[in-house]
Coordinates of C-alpha atoms in Angstrom, one line a residue:
M56 CA 73.6 83.3 110.6
A57 CA 74.1 86.3 108.4
S58 CA 75.0 88.5 111.4
G59 CA 77.6 85.8 112.5
V60 CA 79.2 85.9 109.0
L61 CA 79.3 89.7 109.1
R62 CA 80.8 89.7 112.6
D63 CA 83.5 87.1 111.6
G64 CA 84.2 89.2 108.4
L65 CA 84.7 92.3 110.5
Y66 CA 86.9 90.5 112.9
M67 CA 89.1 89.2 110.1
N68 CA 89.2 92.6 108.5
V69 CA 90.5 94.1 111.8
F70 CA 92.9 91.1 112.3
C71 CA 94.4 91.7 108.9
R72 CA 94.7 95.4 109.1
F73 CA 96.1 95.7 112.6
F74 CA 98.0 92.4 113.0
L75 CA 99.1 90.7 109.8
L76 CA 99.7 93.8 107.7
P77 CA 101.9 95.6 110.2
L78 CA 104.0 92.4 110.5
G79 CA 104.7 92.6 106.8
L80 CA 103.0 89.3 105.8
F81 CA 102.1 90.6 102.4
S82 CA 105.7 91.0 101.4
S83 CA 106.9 87.9 99.6
S84 CA 110.4 88.7 100.8
L85 CA 109.2 88.0 104.4
C86 CA 106.9 85.1 103.6
G87 CA 107.5 81.7 102.0
P88 CA 105.5 81.1 98.8
A89 CA 103.0 78.8 100.6
L90 CA 102.2 81.3 103.2
D91 CA 102.1 84.1 100.7
S92 CA 99.7 82.5 98.4
V93 CA 97.6 80.3 100.6
F94 CA 97.5 82.2 103.9
A95 CA 98.1 85.9 103.5
W96 CA 96.5 86.4 100.1
T97 CA 93.4 84.3 101.0
L98 CA 93.0 85.5 104.5
C99 CA 93.5 89.2 103.9
P100 CA 92.8 90.1 100.3
L101 CA 94.2 93.5 99.2
N102 CA 91.9 96.3 98.2
V103 CA 92.3 98.0 94.8
L104 CA 92.2 101.7 94.1
L105 CA 92.2 102.3 90.3
I106 CA 92.7 105.9 89.2
I107 CA 92.0 106.7 85.5
V108 CA 92.8 110.1 84.1
D109 CA 91.3 111.2 80.8
D110 CA 93.6 112.2 78.0
L111 CA 96.7 112.5 80.2
R112 CA 100.0 111.9 78.3
P113 CA 103.1 111.3 80.4
S114 CA 103.7 115.0 81.0
L115 CA 104.6 114.5 84.6
G116 CA 107.6 115.2 86.8
C117 CA 108.1 111.4 87.4
Y118 CA 108.3 110.9 83.6
G119 CA 111.0 113.6 83.3
D120 CA 108.9 116.7 82.4
K121 CA 110.6 119.4 84.4
A122 CA 108.1 122.0 83.4
I123 CA 105.1 120.2 85.1
R124 CA 104.3 120.5 88.8
S125 CA 102.8 117.1 89.7
P126 CA 104.1 116.5 93.2
N127 CA 101.4 114.2 94.4
I128 CA 101.5 111.9 91.4
D129 CA 105.3 112.0 91.6
Q130 CA 105.0 110.9 95.3
L131 CA 102.9 108.0 94.2
A132 CA 105.4 107.1 91.6
S133 CA 108.2 107.2 94.2
R134 CA 106.5 104.3 95.9
S135 CA 105.4 102.5 92.8
L136 CA 106.6 100.4 89.9
L137 CA 106.5 102.8 87.0
F138 CA 106.2 101.6 83.4
Q139 CA 108.2 104.0 81.2
N140 CA 106.8 102.8 77.9
A141 CA 103.1 101.9 78.2
F142 CA 100.8 102.3 75.2
A143 CA 97.0 102.4 74.7
Q144 CA 95.4 100.2 72.0
Q145 CA 93.3 103.0 70.4
A146 CA 93.7 106.7 71.1
V147 CA 90.1 107.6 71.8
C148 CA 88.1 107.3 75.0
A149 CA 85.4 104.6 74.6
P150 CA 87.4 102.0 72.6
S151 CA 90.5 102.4 74.9
R152 CA 88.5 102.1 78.1
V153 CA 86.5 99.1 76.9
S154 CA 89.7 97.5 75.8
F155 CA 91.7 97.8 79.0
L156 CA 88.7 97.2 81.3
T157 CA 87.9 93.9 79.4
G158 CA 91.5 93.0 78.6
R159 CA 90.6 92.6 74.9
R160 CA 91.8 94.5 71.8
P161 CA 89.5 96.8 69.8
D162 CA 89.3 94.1 67.0
T163 CA 87.8 91.8 69.6
T164 CA 85.4 94.3 71.3
R165 CA 84.6 95.6 67.8
L166 CA 84.3 99.0 69.3
Y167 CA 86.2 101.6 67.2
D168 CA 83.7 104.5 67.9
F169 CA 81.2 105.3 70.6
N170 CA 78.1 103.7 69.2
S171 CA 77.9 100.1 70.4
Y172 CA 77.9 97.9 73.5
W173 CA 80.4 95.1 73.4
R174 CA 78.2 92.6 75.2
I175 CA 75.6 92.8 72.5
H176 CA 77.8 93.7 69.5
A177 CA 80.8 91.4 70.0
G178 CA 80.6 89.0 73.0
N179 CA 79.6 88.9 76.7
F180 CA 83.1 89.6 77.9
S181 CA 83.8 90.0 81.6
T182 CA 85.4 93.2 82.9
I183 CA 88.1 93.6 85.6
P184 CA 85.6 95.1 88.2
Q185 CA 83.2 92.3 87.3
Y186 CA 85.9 89.7 88.0
F187 CA 86.7 91.2 91.3
K188 CA 83.0 91.4 92.2
E189 CA 82.5 87.7 91.4
N190 CA 85.5 87.0 93.8
G191 CA 83.9 88.7 96.8
Y192 CA 84.9 92.3 96.3
V193 CA 82.6 95.4 96.7
T194 CA 83.1 97.2 93.4
M195 CA 82.5 100.9 93.0
S196 CA 82.8 103.4 90.2
V197 CA 83.2 107.2 90.7
G198 CA 83.4 109.7 87.8
K199 CA 84.5 108.7 84.3
V200 CA 85.6 105.1 84.4
F201 CA 83.7 103.6 81.4
H202 CA 82.9 106.1 78.7
P203 CA 79.2 107.1 79.3
G204 CA 76.5 106.4 76.7
I205 CA 75.9 103.5 74.3
S206 CA 79.4 102.0 74.7
S207 CA 78.7 101.1 78.3
N208 CA 74.9 100.5 77.9
Y209 CA 74.0 103.9 79.4
S210 CA 74.8 102.3 82.8
D211 CA 78.6 102.1 83.0
D212 CA 78.1 98.4 82.5
S213 CA 75.8 98.0 85.5
P214 CA 74.9 95.7 87.1
Y215 CA 77.6 93.4 85.7
S216 CA 80.7 95.5 86.9
W217 CA 79.5 97.3 90.0
S218 CA 78.0 96.4 93.4
F219 CA 75.8 99.4 93.3
P220 CA 75.1 102.2 90.7
P221 CA 78.1 104.3 89.7
Y222 CA 78.5 107.8 90.8
H223 CA 78.6 110.7 88.4
P224 CA 79.2 114.3 89.6
S225 CA 76.1 116.5 89.2
S226 CA 78.3 119.3 87.7
E227 CA 79.4 117.1 84.9
K228 CA 76.5 118.2 82.7
Y229 CA 78.0 121.7 82.4
E230 CA 81.3 120.6 80.9
N231 CA 80.4 121.6 77.4
T232 CA 78.0 124.4 78.0
K233 CA 78.8 128.1 77.9
T234 CA 80.4 128.6 81.3
C235 CA 83.7 130.4 80.2
R236 CA 83.5 134.2 80.8
G237 CA 85.4 136.0 78.0
P238 CA 86.9 139.5 77.8
D239 CA 83.5 140.7 76.6
G240 CA 81.9 139.7 79.8
Q241 CA 79.8 137.1 78.0
L242 CA 79.8 133.3 78.5
H243 CA 81.4 131.1 75.8
A244 CA 82.1 127.5 75.0
N245 CA 85.8 127.8 74.9
L246 CA 88.7 125.3 74.8
L247 CA 90.6 127.2 77.5
C248 CA 88.3 128.0 80.4
P249 CA 89.9 129.3 83.7
V250 CA 87.0 129.9 86.1
D251 CA 86.3 131.2 89.5
V252 CA 84.8 128.1 91.0
A253 CA 82.4 130.1 93.2
D254 CA 80.8 131.5 90.0
V255 CA 80.3 128.2 88.0
P256 CA 77.0 126.3 88.2
E257 CA 76.7 124.5 91.6
G258 CA 79.9 126.2 92.8
T259 CA 82.1 123.2 92.1
L260 CA 83.8 121.1 89.4
P261 CA 83.3 117.4 88.5
D262 CA 86.7 116.2 89.5
K263 CA 86.4 117.9 92.9
Q264 CA 83.0 116.2 93.4
S265 CA 84.4 112.8 92.4
T266 CA 87.3 113.1 94.9
E267 CA 84.8 114.0 97.7
Q268 CA 82.6 111.0 96.8
A269 CA 85.6 108.6 96.6
I270 CA 86.7 109.7 100.1
R271 CA 83.2 109.1 101.4
L272 CA 83.2 105.6 100.0
L273 CA 86.7 104.9 101.5
E274 CA 85.4 106.0 104.9
K275 CA 82.5 103.5 104.6
M276 CA 84.7 100.7 103.4
K277 CA 87.2 101.1 106.2
T278 CA 85.0 98.9 108.4
S279 CA 83.6 96.7 105.7
A280 CA 83.9 92.9 106.0
S281 CA 84.7 92.7 102.3
P282 CA 87.6 94.0 100.3
F283 CA 86.9 96.8 97.8
F284 CA 87.7 97.7 94.3
L285 CA 87.2 101.4 93.8
A286 CA 87.7 103.0 90.4
V287 CA 88.0 106.7 90.2
G288 CA 87.9 108.4 86.8
Y289 CA 89.0 112.0 86.5
H290 CA 87.7 114.1 83.6
K291 CA 90.6 116.5 83.3
P292 CA 92.7 117.2 81.3
H293 CA 90.0 116.3 78.7
I294 CA 88.8 119.3 76.9
P295 CA 87.4 121.8 77.6
F296 CA 90.2 122.9 79.9
R297 CA 87.9 124.2 82.6
Y298 CA 89.9 124.6 85.8
P299 CA 90.3 127.0 88.8
K300 CA 91.8 130.2 87.5
E301 CA 94.5 130.3 90.3
F302 CA 96.3 127.4 88.5
Q303 CA 97.3 129.9 85.8
K304 CA 99.9 131.2 88.2
L305 CA 101.9 128.0 88.0
Y306 CA 102.5 128.3 84.3
P307 CA 103.4 131.9 83.2
L308 CA 103.0 132.2 79.5
E309 CA 106.6 133.3 79.0
N310 CA 107.8 130.0 80.4
I311 CA 105.8 127.8 78.0
T312 CA 107.6 126.3 75.0
L313 CA 105.8 125.2 71.8
A314 CA 106.1 121.7 70.4
P315 CA 109.5 121.2 68.8
D316 CA 108.0 119.9 65.6
P317 CA 104.8 121.9 64.9
Q318 CA 104.8 121.3 61.2
V319 CA 103.1 118.4 59.4
P320 CA 106.0 116.1 58.4
A321 CA 106.6 116.1 54.6
G322 CA 106.4 112.3 54.4
L323 CA 103.3 111.9 56.5
P324 CA 100.6 110.0 54.5
P325 CA 97.4 112.0 54.4
V326 CA 95.4 109.1 55.9
A327 CA 97.6 109.4 59.0
Y328 CA 96.7 113.0 59.7
N329 CA 93.9 113.9 62.2
P330 CA 92.3 117.3 61.5
W331 CA 91.3 117.8 65.2
M332 CA 87.8 119.0 64.3
D333 CA 86.5 119.1 67.9
I334 CA 89.2 121.6 68.9
R335 CA 88.5 123.8 65.8
Q336 CA 84.9 124.1 66.9
R337 CA 85.6 125.8 70.2
E338 CA 84.9 129.5 70.2
D339 CA 88.3 130.7 71.4
V340 CA 90.1 128.5 68.9
Q341 CA 88.1 130.0 66.1
A342 CA 89.1 133.4 67.4
L343 CA 92.7 132.3 68.0
N344 CA 92.4 133.5 71.6
L345 CA 94.8 130.9 73.1
S346 CA 96.8 131.9 76.1
V347 CA 97.1 129.0 78.7
P348 CA 98.9 125.7 78.2
Y349 CA 97.5 122.2 78.8
G350 CA 98.7 120.7 82.1
P351 CA 97.6 118.1 84.6
I352 CA 98.0 120.1 87.8
P353 CA 94.3 120.2 88.8
V354 CA 94.3 116.4 88.5
D355 CA 97.4 116.2 90.7
F356 CA 95.5 118.3 93.3
Q357 CA 92.7 115.8 93.4
V358 CA 94.9 112.7 93.3
G359 CA 96.8 114.2 96.3
H360 CA 93.7 114.7 98.4
L361 CA 92.4 111.2 97.5
L362 CA 95.7 109.5 98.5
S363 CA 96.0 111.5 101.6
A364 CA 92.6 110.3 102.7
L365 CA 93.7 106.7 102.1
D366 CA 96.6 107.4 104.5
D367 CA 94.3 109.0 107.1
L368 CA 92.0 106.0 107.0
Q369 CA 95.0 103.6 107.4
L370 CA 94.2 101.9 104.2
T371 CA 97.6 102.3 102.4
N372 CA 99.0 99.1 104.0
S373 CA 96.1 97.1 102.5
T374 CA 95.4 98.8 99.1
I375 CA 96.9 98.4 95.7
I376 CA 96.9 101.7 93.8
A377 CA 97.0 101.7 90.0
F378 CA 97.3 104.9 88.1
A379 CA 96.8 105.2 84.3
S380 CA 95.4 107.3 81.5
D381 CA 93.2 106.1 78.6
H382 CA 95.5 107.6 76.0
G383 CA 97.8 110.5 75.3
W384 CA 97.2 113.9 73.6
A385 CA 99.1 115.8 70.9
L386 CA 100.1 119.4 71.8
G387 CA 101.0 120.6 68.3
E388 CA 103.4 117.9 67.4
H389 CA 103.2 117.0 63.7
G390 CA 100.8 119.9 63.3
E391 CA 98.2 118.0 65.2
W392 CA 96.2 118.5 68.4
A393 CA 94.1 116.1 70.5
K394 CA 94.4 112.3 70.1
Y395 CA 93.1 110.3 67.1
S396 CA 96.4 108.9 65.8
N397 CA 98.9 106.2 66.2
F398 CA 101.8 108.5 67.1
D399 CA 103.5 108.0 70.5
V400 CA 102.2 111.4 71.7
A401 CA 98.6 110.0 71.3
T402 CA 99.1 106.4 72.4
R403 CA 101.7 106.6 75.2
V404 CA 100.3 106.7 78.7
P405 CA 101.5 106.9 82.3
L406 CA 101.1 103.6 84.1
M407 CA 102.2 102.8 87.7
F408 CA 101.3 100.4 90.5
Y409 CA 101.8 100.8 94.2
V410 CA 101.7 97.4 96.0
P411 CA 102.0 97.5 99.8
G412 CA 105.1 95.7 101.0
R413 CA 106.3 95.1 97.4
T414 CA 106.9 98.3 95.6
A415 CA 107.5 100.2 98.9
P416 CA 107.9 99.1 102.6
L417 CA 104.7 98.9 104.6
P418 CA 104.1 102.1 106.6
E419 CA 105.0 102.1 110.3
A420 CA 102.2 103.0 112.8
G421 CA 101.3 106.6 112.3
E422 CA 103.4 107.0 109.2
E423 CA 102.0 108.7 106.1
L424 CA 103.1 107.4 102.7
F425 CA 101.1 109.9 100.7
P426 CA 100.8 113.2 102.6
Y427 CA 99.2 115.9 100.5
I428 CA 101.7 118.2 98.8
D429 CA 100.5 121.6 97.7
P430 CA 101.5 122.2 94.1
F431 CA 101.7 125.9 94.9
D432 CA 104.6 125.5 97.3
S433 CA 107.6 127.5 96.0
V434 CA 110.0 124.7 96.7
L435 CA 109.1 121.2 95.8
E436 CA 111.3 118.2 96.5
L437 CA 112.3 116.2 93.5
M438 CA 111.1 112.6 93.8
E439 CA 112.4 109.8 91.8
P440 CA 110.1 106.9 90.8
G441 CA 110.5 103.8 93.0
R442 CA 111.6 101.6 90.1
R443 CA 111.3 102.0 86.3
V444 CA 110.5 99.3 83.8
M445 CA 111.7 100.1 80.3
D446 CA 110.0 97.2 78.5
L447 CA 107.2 98.2 76.2
V448 CA 103.8 97.2 77.7
E449 CA 100.2 97.6 76.6
L450 CA 97.4 99.2 78.6
L451 CA 95.2 96.1 78.2
S452 CA 97.6 94.3 80.5
L453 CA 96.1 96.4 83.4
S454 CA 93.3 93.8 84.0
P455 CA 95.3 90.6 84.3
T456 CA 98.0 92.4 86.3
L457 CA 95.6 93.8 88.9
A458 CA 94.1 90.3 89.2
G459 CA 97.5 88.8 89.8
L460 CA 98.6 91.5 92.3
A461 CA 95.4 91.0 94.3
G462 CA 96.1 87.3 94.6
L463 CA 93.3 86.2 92.3
H464 CA 93.7 83.6 89.6
V465 CA 94.9 85.4 86.4
P466 CA 92.4 84.7 83.6
P467 CA 93.8 82.5 80.8
R468 CA 95.1 83.6 77.5
C469 CA 92.3 84.1 74.9
P470 CA 92.0 81.6 72.1
V471 CA 91.7 82.9 68.6
P472 CA 88.9 83.7 68.0
S473 CA 87.5 84.4 71.5
F474 CA 84.1 86.0 70.9
H475 CA 82.5 83.0 72.6
V476 CA 84.8 83.1 75.7
Q477 CA 83.5 85.2 78.6
L478 CA 86.6 85.4 80.7
C479 CA 90.1 85.5 79.1
R480 CA 92.8 88.0 78.4
E481 CA 94.7 89.2 75.4
G482 CA 97.2 91.2 77.4
Q483 CA 100.2 90.0 79.4
N484 CA 100.3 89.7 83.1
L485 CA 103.0 92.2 84.2
G486 CA 103.4 90.4 87.5
K487 CA 107.0 89.2 86.7
H488 CA 108.2 92.8 86.9
F489 CA 107.2 93.0 90.6
Q490 CA 109.2 89.9 91.5
L491 CA 112.7 91.3 90.7
Q492 CA 113.2 93.0 94.0
D493 CA 112.1 89.9 95.9
L494 CA 114.4 87.6 94.0
G495 CA 117.6 89.6 94.1
E496 CA 117.2 91.1 90.7
D497 CA 117.6 87.7 89.1
P498 CA 118.7 88.5 85.5
H499 CA 116.9 85.5 84.1
L500 CA 113.6 87.2 85.1
R501 CA 114.4 90.4 83.3
G502 CA 112.5 91.0 80.1
N503 CA 114.3 91.8 76.9
P504 CA 113.0 95.2 75.8
R505 CA 113.8 94.3 72.2
E506 CA 111.3 91.4 72.4
S507 CA 108.5 93.6 73.8
I508 CA 105.9 95.0 71.4
A509 CA 102.9 97.2 71.8
Y510 CA 100.1 97.3 69.3
S511 CA 97.6 100.1 68.5
Q512 CA 95.2 100.9 65.8
Y513 CA 93.1 103.8 64.4
P514 CA 90.3 103.9 61.9
R515 CA 89.7 106.4 59.1
P516 CA 86.8 107.1 56.7
A517 CA 89.0 107.9 53.8
D518 CA 92.6 108.3 52.5
Y519 CA 92.5 112.1 52.9
P520 CA 91.4 114.1 56.0
Q521 CA 87.8 115.1 56.1
W522 CA 85.2 116.3 58.7
N523 CA 84.8 112.9 60.4
S524 CA 88.4 111.6 60.1
D525 CA 89.0 112.0 63.9
K526 CA 86.0 110.0 65.0
P527 CA 84.4 108.0 62.2
S528 CA 81.3 105.9 62.9
L529 CA 81.7 102.2 62.3
K530 CA 79.7 102.3 59.1
D531 CA 82.0 104.9 57.6
I532 CA 85.3 103.2 58.4
K533 CA 87.2 102.4 55.1
V534 CA 90.8 102.2 56.3
M535 CA 92.4 100.9 59.5
G536 CA 95.9 101.9 60.6
Y537 CA 97.6 99.0 62.5
S538 CA 100.7 100.1 64.3
I539 CA 103.5 98.2 66.0
R540 CA 105.8 99.9 68.5
T541 CA 109.0 98.3 69.5
I542 CA 112.0 99.7 71.4
D543 CA 113.6 100.5 68.0
Y544 CA 110.8 101.7 65.8
R545 CA 107.2 102.5 65.1
Y546 CA 105.8 100.8 62.0
T547 CA 102.2 101.5 60.8
V548 CA 100.4 100.1 57.8
W549 CA 97.1 101.6 56.6
V550 CA 94.9 98.9 55.0
G551 CA 91.4 98.5 53.6
F552 CA 88.7 97.6 56.2
D553 CA 85.2 96.2 55.8
P554 CA 83.0 97.5 58.7
R555 CA 80.2 95.0 58.0
E556 CA 82.5 92.0 58.5
F557 CA 85.0 93.7 60.8
L558 CA 87.8 92.5 58.5
A559 CA 91.1 94.1 57.5
N560 CA 92.5 93.4 54.1
F561 CA 96.3 93.4 54.5
S562 CA 96.7 92.9 50.7
D563 CA 95.1 96.3 50.2
V564 CA 97.8 98.6 51.6
H565 CA 96.9 102.3 51.3
A566 CA 100.0 103.8 53.0
G567 CA 102.7 103.1 55.5
E568 CA 104.8 104.8 58.1
L569 CA 108.2 103.8 59.6
Y570 CA 110.0 105.8 62.3
F571 CA 113.3 104.8 63.9
V572 CA 113.3 105.7 67.6
D573 CA 117.0 106.3 68.1
S574 CA 117.5 108.7 65.2
D575 CA 114.0 110.1 65.0
P576 CA 112.5 110.1 68.6
L577 CA 109.8 112.6 67.6
Q578 CA 108.7 110.5 64.6
D579 CA 109.0 113.2 62.0
H580 CA 110.8 111.4 59.2
N581 CA 108.8 108.6 57.6
M582 CA 111.3 106.0 56.2
Y583 CA 108.6 103.6 54.9
N584 CA 109.5 104.2 51.2
D585 CA 113.2 103.9 51.7
S586 CA 115.2 100.7 51.4
Q587 CA 115.3 100.2 55.2
G588 CA 111.5 100.4 55.3
R589 CA 111.1 97.8 52.6
D590 CA 113.5 95.5 54.3
L591 CA 111.7 95.8 57.6
L592 CA 108.3 95.3 55.9
Q593 CA 109.7 92.1 54.4
S594 CA 110.9 90.8 57.7
L595 CA 107.4 91.4 59.3
M596 CA 105.5 89.6 56.7
P597 CA 104.1 86.2 57.9

């Protein structure tokens, strides 16, 4: 019986891949709604490749950064729906990842630090890979998807989320050790760490190993009777910046410009400032031996090889590709480095989705959608994103959107409170944005950017910067900064917070920030105490 089911599954897999998909039956412009939802989606479910990059702000060619060479990510964007204004819900790794993988806000997961597991601490919330697994998918994790440690139960949320144990590259354990050779010939724990890959432990780097493992899994899944959900998490550009030294050639120091606003804004409340303590502790920063800029190119290199393998295995016509980051990273703006704030530079992320037959035509036989592009090529073709969405969206919308794009039932909106509800969503399903092409750009389906809002938050242990301001433990949180980003402004209010009861006291206002996007796009001039700020505050009060 089992062998018959497997044989039937393999037959259907081949039937879908080589008959239905080349005919374009996944494109709703070619199918009627009944065939699209009942036949094609059910008969031939789409695979999902989710790529998560650590600490990557939208410093990419497809987001308009002309200094960055990111040809492979730009190529993905050219065949994707790109969200221009996507924001994380908290600008630090574990809380952000748990938020978008469960579809719940940090106030629901009750994870603001790295020191608790949401299933025990808040509620037994389902995750997006778990939901796909329960709907017949083989779910796999490679690299940094969940933040490792307590926040994912030391198991990357296994066995709930994954069909078999997640893969972590063996060279990952050397990331924060002394592997950076300095001018003195000694090894150091530096922030900037260009290396000769042949000389580092194991002769490789974590992201290279992750790409190799992901490709091996894709090769195995090509003949699987089941659809797959593969999440690949890249460590870089998270610090330390340990990367192959040849990439320095792409960014000559004389071509690098500093942040246009490197000073702490005069009107910035002290509670809003992050002192970037982890950066200060690096040996080269202490010695002020900085010479190489931050950049995502090594990640582009790995993404290029991964997507090229998807082409080679003829999986691009049956696989959704989602690309995102967990949060941004300040590069000296406002006198800050790293994340740990509510500013746009810390919360804004790249977000794009490739959907076969929807965001780009299905590939012809033998056609490559994502051929590898060498970032070292002297001449790179400028590629425009397939289509941009200007509406503000939240990263926690990733989960319901992937479910909808894959043809699964989109989980319902969460009630308030929802700690007792295992499966629900607090984010929007972004599926409406994928329908515009199919329905002739119907203006009634367009969102109004002025009605879209993105929320973020960040905790602090005190009203003034101190040693643990960047990453306070739950017990030390005294103030929570709640931030609202609209198309017109960013408004943040810092209020008292009780970590024992997980309660914010909005009557206990410690400070506020208000920045108008049109006149102050870099968010350097806090208008909170001006009359405009008071008027806006009044309009936002319930």
